[in-house]
Coordinates of C-alpha atoms in Angstrom, one line a residue:
Chain A
X8 CA 29.1 5.6 0.3
X9 CA 32.7 5.7 1.9
X10 CA 32.0 7.9 4.7
X11 CA 28.7 6.0 5.5
X12 CA 30.1 3.0 6.9
X13 CA 28.3 0.5 5.2
X14 CA 27.7 -3.0 6.6
X15 CA 27.6 -6.4 4.5
X16 CA 23.9 -6.2 4.6
X17 CA 23.9 -5.4 0.7
X18 CA 26.3 -7.9 -0.3
X19 CA 24.5 -10.5 1.8
X20 CA 21.1 -9.7 0.7
X21 CA 22.2 -10.2 -3.0
X22 CA 24.1 -13.3 -2.2
X23 CA 21.1 -15.1 -0.6
X24 CA 18.9 -13.9 -3.7
X25 CA 21.3 -15.3 -6.1
X26 CA 20.9 -18.7 -4.4
X27 CA 17.4 -18.3 -4.3
X28 CA 17.0 -17.5 -7.9
X29 CA 19.1 -20.4 -8.7
X30 CA 16.3 -22.8 -7.7
X31 CA 13.6 -20.6 -8.3
X32 CA 10.3 -22.2 -9.8
X33 CA 7.6 -19.9 -8.7
X34 CA 7.6 -17.9 -12.3
X35 CA 4.1 -19.2 -13.4
X36 CA 2.4 -17.9 -10.4
X37 CA -0.5 -15.6 -11.1
X38 CA -0.7 -12.1 -9.2
X39 CA -4.3 -12.6 -7.3
X40 CA -3.8 -14.6 -4.2
X41 CA -4.7 -18.5 -4.5
X42 CA -6.3 -18.7 -1.3
X43 CA -8.1 -15.2 -1.7
X44 CA -7.2 -13.6 1.8
X45 CA -4.7 -11.1 2.9
X46 CA -2.8 -10.8 6.1
X47 CA -2.2 -7.3 7.9
X48 CA 0.6 -7.5 10.3
X49 CA 3.5 -5.9 12.1
X50 CA 7.1 -5.4 10.6
X51 CA 8.6 -7.0 13.6
X52 CA 11.8 -8.6 12.9
X53 CA 10.7 -11.8 14.9
X54 CA 7.8 -12.6 12.9
X55 CA 7.7 -14.5 9.6
X56 CA 4.0 -14.2 8.4
X57 CA 4.5 -17.0 5.9
X58 CA 5.8 -19.5 8.6
X59 CA 3.3 -18.4 11.5
X60 CA 0.2 -18.8 8.9
X61 CA 1.6 -21.5 6.8
X62 CA 1.7 -19.5 3.4
X63 CA 3.4 -20.5 0.0
X64 CA 4.4 -18.3 -2.5
X65 CA 1.1 -17.2 -4.5
X66 CA -1.1 -17.7 -1.6
X67 CA -2.0 -14.4 0.2
X68 CA -1.4 -10.8 0.5
X69 CA 0.9 -9.8 3.2
X70 CA 0.7 -6.1 4.4
X71 CA 3.0 -5.0 7.2
X72 CA 3.6 -1.7 9.1
X73 CA 4.9 -0.6 12.5
X74 CA 2.5 -2.6 14.8
X75 CA 0.2 -4.1 12.2
X76 CA -2.3 -1.3 12.6
X77 CA -5.2 -0.2 10.4
X78 CA -3.5 2.9 9.1
X79 CA -5.0 4.6 6.2
X80 CA -2.2 3.1 3.9
X81 CA -3.2 -0.3 5.1
X82 CA -6.5 0.3 4.2
X83 CA -5.7 1.5 1.0
X84 CA -3.7 -1.9 0.4
X85 CA -6.5 -3.9 1.6
X86 CA -8.9 -2.1 -0.9
X87 CA -6.5 -2.7 -3.7
X88 CA -6.3 -6.3 -2.6
X89 CA -10.0 -7.0 -2.9
X90 CA -10.8 -4.7 -5.8
X91 CA -8.1 -5.8 -8.2
X92 CA -6.9 -9.1 -6.8
X93 CA -10.0 -10.5 -5.4
X94 CA -9.2 -11.3 -1.8
X95 CA -12.5 -11.6 0.6
X96 CA -10.9 -12.5 4.0
X97 CA -8.4 -10.1 5.8
X98 CA -6.6 -11.2 8.8
X99 CA -5.5 -8.7 11.3
X100 CA -2.4 -10.0 13.4
X101 CA -1.0 -7.6 16.3
X102 CA 1.6 -9.3 18.8
X103 CA 2.7 -9.3 22.2
X104 CA 6.1 -7.5 23.0
X105 CA 5.5 -4.7 20.3
X106 CA 7.8 -1.7 20.2
X107 CA 4.4 0.4 19.6
X108 CA 3.1 -0.6 23.0
X109 CA 6.3 0.8 25.0
X110 CA 5.7 4.4 23.7
X111 CA 3.2 7.1 23.2
X112 CA 2.4 9.4 20.4
X113 CA 3.4 12.4 22.5
X114 CA 6.6 10.6 23.7
X115 CA 7.5 10.0 20.0
X116 CA 7.0 13.6 18.8
X117 CA 9.1 14.9 21.9
X118 CA 12.0 12.4 21.5
X119 CA 12.1 13.2 17.5
X120 CA 12.0 16.8 18.5
X121 CA 15.2 16.5 20.3
X122 CA 17.0 14.0 18.1
X123 CA 16.6 11.9 15.2
X124 CA 18.8 9.2 16.4
X125 CA 18.0 6.0 17.8
X126 CA 16.6 6.2 21.5
X127 CA 17.5 4.0 24.3
X128 CA 15.0 2.4 26.9
X129 CA 16.0 3.0 30.2
X130 CA 13.8 0.5 31.7
X131 CA 11.0 3.1 32.4
X132 CA 11.0 4.9 29.2
X133 CA 12.7 6.0 25.9
X134 CA 15.4 8.6 26.3
X135 CA 17.6 10.0 23.5
X136 CA 21.1 9.1 23.6
X137 CA 23.5 11.3 25.4
X138 CA 26.5 12.0 23.0
X139 CA 28.7 14.6 21.6
X140 CA 27.8 16.3 18.5
X141 CA 28.3 13.8 15.4
X142 CA 28.5 14.2 11.8
X143 CA 25.9 13.3 9.3
X144 CA 23.0 14.2 11.8
X145 CA 20.4 16.4 11.4
X146 CA 19.0 18.2 14.7
X147 CA 15.6 17.1 15.9
X148 CA 12.5 18.0 14.2
X149 CA 9.0 19.0 15.2
X150 CA 7.5 17.3 12.0
X151 CA 6.8 14.4 14.0
X152 CA 3.4 16.4 15.3
X153 CA 1.9 15.9 11.8
X154 CA 2.3 12.0 12.0
X155 CA -0.4 9.7 13.4
X156 CA 2.0 7.1 15.0
X157 CA -0.3 4.3 15.7
X158 CA 1.3 3.4 19.0
X159 CA -0.8 0.9 21.2
X160 CA -2.1 1.6 24.5
X161 CA -4.0 -1.7 25.1
X162 CA -3.3 -4.5 22.6
X163 CA -6.6 -6.3 22.6
X164 CA -8.5 -3.2 22.1
X165 CA -6.1 -2.1 19.3
X166 CA -6.9 -5.3 17.6
X167 CA -10.6 -4.8 18.0
X168 CA -10.4 -1.3 16.9
X169 CA -8.5 -1.9 13.9
X170 CA -10.8 -4.6 12.9
X171 CA -13.7 -2.4 13.1
X172 CA -12.2 0.5 11.3
X173 CA -11.6 -1.7 8.5
X174 CA -15.2 -3.3 8.4
X175 CA -16.7 0.2 8.8
X176 CA -14.5 1.9 6.1
X177 CA -16.9 3.1 3.3
X178 CA -14.6 1.5 0.4
X179 CA -14.8 -1.8 2.2
X180 CA -17.8 -4.0 1.0
X181 CA -19.9 -5.5 4.0
X182 CA -19.2 -9.0 3.1
X183 CA -15.5 -9.1 3.6
X184 CA -14.7 -11.0 6.6
X185 CA -12.2 -9.6 8.8
X186 CA -10.5 -11.5 11.6
X187 CA -8.4 -10.2 14.4
X188 CA -5.6 -12.1 16.3
X189 CA -2.9 -11.5 18.8
X190 CA 0.5 -13.4 18.1
X191 CA 2.5 -14.4 21.0
X192 CA 6.0 -13.7 20.1
X193 CA 7.1 -16.1 23.0
X194 CA 5.4 -19.1 22.0
X195 CA 4.6 -18.6 18.4
X196 CA 0.8 -19.0 19.0
X197 CA -2.0 -17.0 17.1
X198 CA -4.9 -16.3 19.4
X199 CA -8.2 -14.9 17.9
X200 CA -9.5 -11.8 19.4
X201 CA -13.1 -11.1 18.9
X202 CA -15.9 -9.2 21.1
Chain B
X22 CA -21.2 -15.5 10.2
X23 CA -23.3 -18.2 8.7
X24 CA -24.6 -15.9 6.1
X25 CA -21.2 -14.8 4.9
X26 CA -20.1 -18.2 3.4
X27 CA -16.5 -18.4 5.1
X28 CA -13.9 -20.4 3.6
X29 CA -11.5 -22.8 5.1
X30 CA -8.9 -20.2 5.4
X31 CA -9.4 -19.5 9.1
X32 CA -9.0 -23.2 10.2
X33 CA -6.1 -23.8 7.9
X34 CA -4.2 -20.9 9.3
X35 CA -5.0 -22.0 12.9
X36 CA -3.9 -25.5 12.0
X37 CA -0.7 -24.4 10.3
X38 CA 0.0 -22.0 13.3
X39 CA -0.5 -24.9 15.7
X40 CA 1.9 -26.9 14.0
X41 CA 4.7 -23.8 13.8
X42 CA 4.0 -23.1 17.4
X43 CA 4.8 -26.7 18.4
X44 CA 8.3 -26.7 17.2
X45 CA 8.9 -22.9 18.0
X46 CA 12.1 -22.1 19.1
X47 CA 12.2 -18.3 18.6
X48 CA 11.0 -17.2 21.9
X49 CA 14.1 -15.6 23.2
X50 CA 14.8 -13.2 20.1
X51 CA 15.2 -9.5 21.0
X52 CA 13.0 -7.1 19.4
X53 CA 15.6 -4.9 17.5
X54 CA 16.3 -6.3 14.1
X55 CA 19.8 -8.3 14.6
X56 CA 21.0 -7.3 11.1
X57 CA 20.1 -3.5 11.6
X58 CA 18.1 -3.3 8.4
X59 CA 14.6 -2.9 7.1
X60 CA 12.9 -4.0 3.7
X61 CA 9.9 -1.9 2.3
X62 CA 8.3 -4.2 -0.3
X63 CA 5.0 -5.2 -2.1
X64 CA 2.2 -7.1 -0.4
X65 CA 2.4 -9.3 -3.6
X66 CA 1.5 -12.8 -3.0
X67 CA 4.1 -14.3 -5.0
X68 CA 7.0 -12.5 -3.0
X69 CA 8.3 -14.3 0.3
X70 CA 10.7 -11.4 1.4
X71 CA 12.3 -13.7 4.0
X72 CA 13.3 -16.0 1.2
X73 CA 14.1 -13.4 -1.2
X74 CA 16.7 -11.7 0.8
X75 CA 17.7 -14.7 3.0
X76 CA 16.3 -13.5 6.4
X77 CA 15.9 -15.6 9.3
X78 CA 13.5 -14.7 12.5
X79 CA 15.0 -11.8 14.3
X80 CA 17.2 -10.2 11.6
X81 CA 15.3 -7.3 9.9
X82 CA 12.0 -5.4 9.7
X83 CA 9.7 -6.1 6.9
X84 CA 7.3 -3.3 6.0
X85 CA 4.7 -4.3 3.2
X86 CA 2.0 -2.2 1.2
X87 CA 0.5 -2.4 -2.2
X88 CA 3.4 -1.4 -4.7
X89 CA 6.0 -1.5 -1.8
X90 CA 5.7 2.4 -2.1
X91 CA 7.2 5.0 0.3
X92 CA 3.7 6.0 1.5
X93 CA 3.5 8.3 4.6
X94 CA 2.8 5.1 6.5
X95 CA 5.8 3.2 5.1
X96 CA 7.9 6.3 6.1
X97 CA 6.0 6.1 9.5
X98 CA 7.3 2.4 10.0
X99 CA 10.8 3.4 8.9
X100 CA 11.4 6.1 11.4
X101 CA 10.1 4.0 14.2
X102 CA 12.4 1.2 13.0
X103 CA 15.3 3.5 13.3
X104 CA 14.3 5.5 16.1
X105 CA 13.3 2.9 18.5
X106 CA 14.7 -0.2 17.0
X107 CA 18.0 0.9 15.6
X108 CA 18.0 -0.1 11.7
X109 CA 20.4 2.1 9.3
X110 CA 20.0 0.5 6.3
X111 CA 16.8 0.6 4.3
X112 CA 16.2 -1.6 1.1
X113 CA 13.1 -0.5 -0.8
X114 CA 12.2 -3.6 -3.2
X115 CA 9.4 -3.0 -5.9
X116 CA 8.7 -5.4 -8.5
X117 CA 7.9 -6.8 -12.3
X118 CA 4.4 -7.6 -12.9
X119 CA 2.8 -5.4 -10.2
X120 CA -0.7 -4.7 -10.4
X121 CA -0.3 -0.9 -9.3
X122 CA 1.5 -0.8 -12.6
X123 CA -1.7 -1.9 -14.6
X124 CA -4.1 1.1 -13.6
X125 CA -3.9 4.7 -12.8
X126 CA -5.1 6.4 -9.8
X127 CA -7.9 8.0 -11.8
X128 CA -9.1 4.8 -13.0
X129 CA -9.1 3.3 -9.2
X130 CA -11.3 6.2 -8.2
X131 CA -13.8 6.0 -11.1
X132 CA -14.0 1.9 -10.6
X133 CA -14.8 2.5 -7.0
X134 CA -17.1 5.2 -7.6
X135 CA -19.1 2.7 -9.8
X136 CA -18.9 -0.3 -7.6
X137 CA -16.6 -2.0 -4.8
X138 CA -16.7 -5.4 -6.1
X139 CA -13.5 -7.0 -7.6
X140 CA -12.8 -5.7 -11.0
X141 CA -11.8 -7.7 -13.9
X142 CA -9.1 -6.9 -16.7
X143 CA -10.4 -7.4 -20.1
X144 CA -7.0 -7.3 -22.0
X145 CA -7.0 -3.6 -22.1
X146 CA -8.2 -2.2 -19.0
X147 CA -9.9 -3.0 -15.6
X148 CA -13.6 -2.8 -15.8
X149 CA -16.4 -3.6 -13.2
X150 CA -18.3 -6.8 -13.1
X151 CA -21.2 -7.0 -14.8
X152 CA -23.9 -8.3 -12.6
X153 CA -27.3 -8.3 -11.2
X154 CA -28.0 -6.5 -7.9
X155 CA -26.3 -8.7 -5.1
X156 CA -26.8 -8.8 -1.2
X157 CA -24.3 -7.6 1.2
X158 CA -22.9 -5.1 -1.5
X159 CA -22.8 -1.4 -0.7
X160 CA -23.0 0.6 -3.8
X161 CA -19.9 2.4 -5.1
X162 CA -18.5 5.5 -3.3
X163 CA -16.6 8.5 -4.1
X164 CA -14.3 8.6 -1.4
X165 CA -11.4 7.4 -3.4
X166 CA -10.9 10.5 -4.4
X167 CA -9.4 11.5 -1.0
X168 CA -6.8 8.7 -1.2
X169 CA -3.4 8.9 -2.9
X170 CA -3.3 5.3 -4.6
X171 CA 0.5 5.3 -5.3
X172 CA -0.1 3.5 -8.7
X173 CA 3.2 3.1 -10.7
X174 CA 3.8 4.5 -14.0
X175 CA 7.1 3.6 -14.7
X176 CA 8.7 1.1 -12.1
X177 CA 12.5 2.1 -12.3
X178 CA 11.2 5.7 -11.8
X179 CA 9.1 4.9 -8.9
X180 CA 12.0 3.0 -7.1
X181 CA 14.2 6.0 -7.7
X182 CA 11.5 8.5 -6.5
X183 CA 10.7 6.4 -3.6
X184 CA 14.2 6.1 -2.5
X185 CA 14.6 9.8 -2.8
X186 CA 11.4 10.8 -0.7
X187 CA 12.7 8.5 2.0
X188 CA 16.1 9.9 1.9
X189 CA 15.1 13.7 1.7
X190 CA 12.1 13.1 4.9
X191 CA 13.0 15.5 7.5
X192 CA 12.7 13.0 10.2
X193 CA 15.1 10.7 8.3
X194 CA 18.7 11.3 9.4
X195 CA 21.1 11.7 6.6
X196 CA 23.5 8.7 7.3
X197 CA 20.9 6.0 6.9
X198 CA 21.5 4.1 3.6
X199 CA 18.5 3.7 1.2
X200 CA 19.1 1.1 -1.5
X201 CA 16.4 0.4 -4.5
X202 CA 15.8 -2.8 -6.2
X203 CA 13.3 -4.3 -8.8
X204 CA 12.3 -7.9 -8.2
X205 CA 11.4 -10.0 -11.1
X206 CA 8.7 -12.1 -10.2
X207 CA 9.6 -14.4 -13.2
X208 CA 13.0 -15.2 -12.1
X209 CA 13.2 -14.5 -8.4
X210 CA 16.3 -12.0 -9.1
X211 CA 16.7 -8.6 -7.4
X212 CA 18.3 -5.8 -9.5
X213 CA 19.8 -2.9 -7.9
X214 CA 18.3 0.4 -9.3
X215 CA 20.4 3.4 -8.9
X216 CA 20.7 6.7 -10.7

């Protein structure tokens, strides 16, 4: 790893975990969520679902991906959540200021085709970094074409669409309650979205 | 919704959120994770990644699905995390006592084919509930055949496999550091897994 310039993150995570395990008292919790619900939300670093929705360990499943979208894999997780662990209410929470709303699927494909390194936003759009050839970097790849990136054109519509996709999925029983929300990263507030 | 027998979860979430928003002071955080890393872990209710790994709001992306597996969608999220939001280290955390290790893909397909309602574990294996025909319930569906369920046969191997799948993905630059861990739900401890 010496050639990879590691940060202190590994050490810091292990140190934080050691402190957590020292005072750990959740070892008897059961696997099925005590409050019988699941949250699907974004991976965004600013969001802590446990704080935002008032969860304690053992309460609820939390599924997260880029955008908080009803991807096939999120739906896989929700089906597992109901079929094996008994959840019956699902909360879809997408949010303001989401990176997935700053780019289109076509732009992602093109940016990746040029270069895999982190893009920069020039105020108008994302562009690839201008740089000399560097070590450890693959060239771009056209494999982005084969991926559904789940970018967001309209936030409210995205929540409504995803709630509907989940509700209408043939492996989801019709009695499951699916709620849609927008979380505001500037105020910390959840706002319900419904038609 | 009157016919759907809702719980108090919606009200309780909104009440908890209202209290959270009252004291909210993270409105100025930037979208890119301050500590430049992402965690991929399970949706399990007993796990609070922020506590387990010592995260504050703004620090890191958290991606979660059933099993904490390197599904196509988890990889989509990781690529977005690096390409647009600059993370360069990724921590894959799977865990002891995972429901995904109690069942096989073939068993899930068969259980869903019979019935979409929550199964029970009889000590030996999962079985569907025995019950009279009930309202609001679709019959089973054979659509489970088309889904990769990502069940776990061997936990350590699953972590190693998923780290490798991510590292070898053609849209993941080779300089990204990918670490594997097992989280022990009985002790709260993270244990590094490496070959």
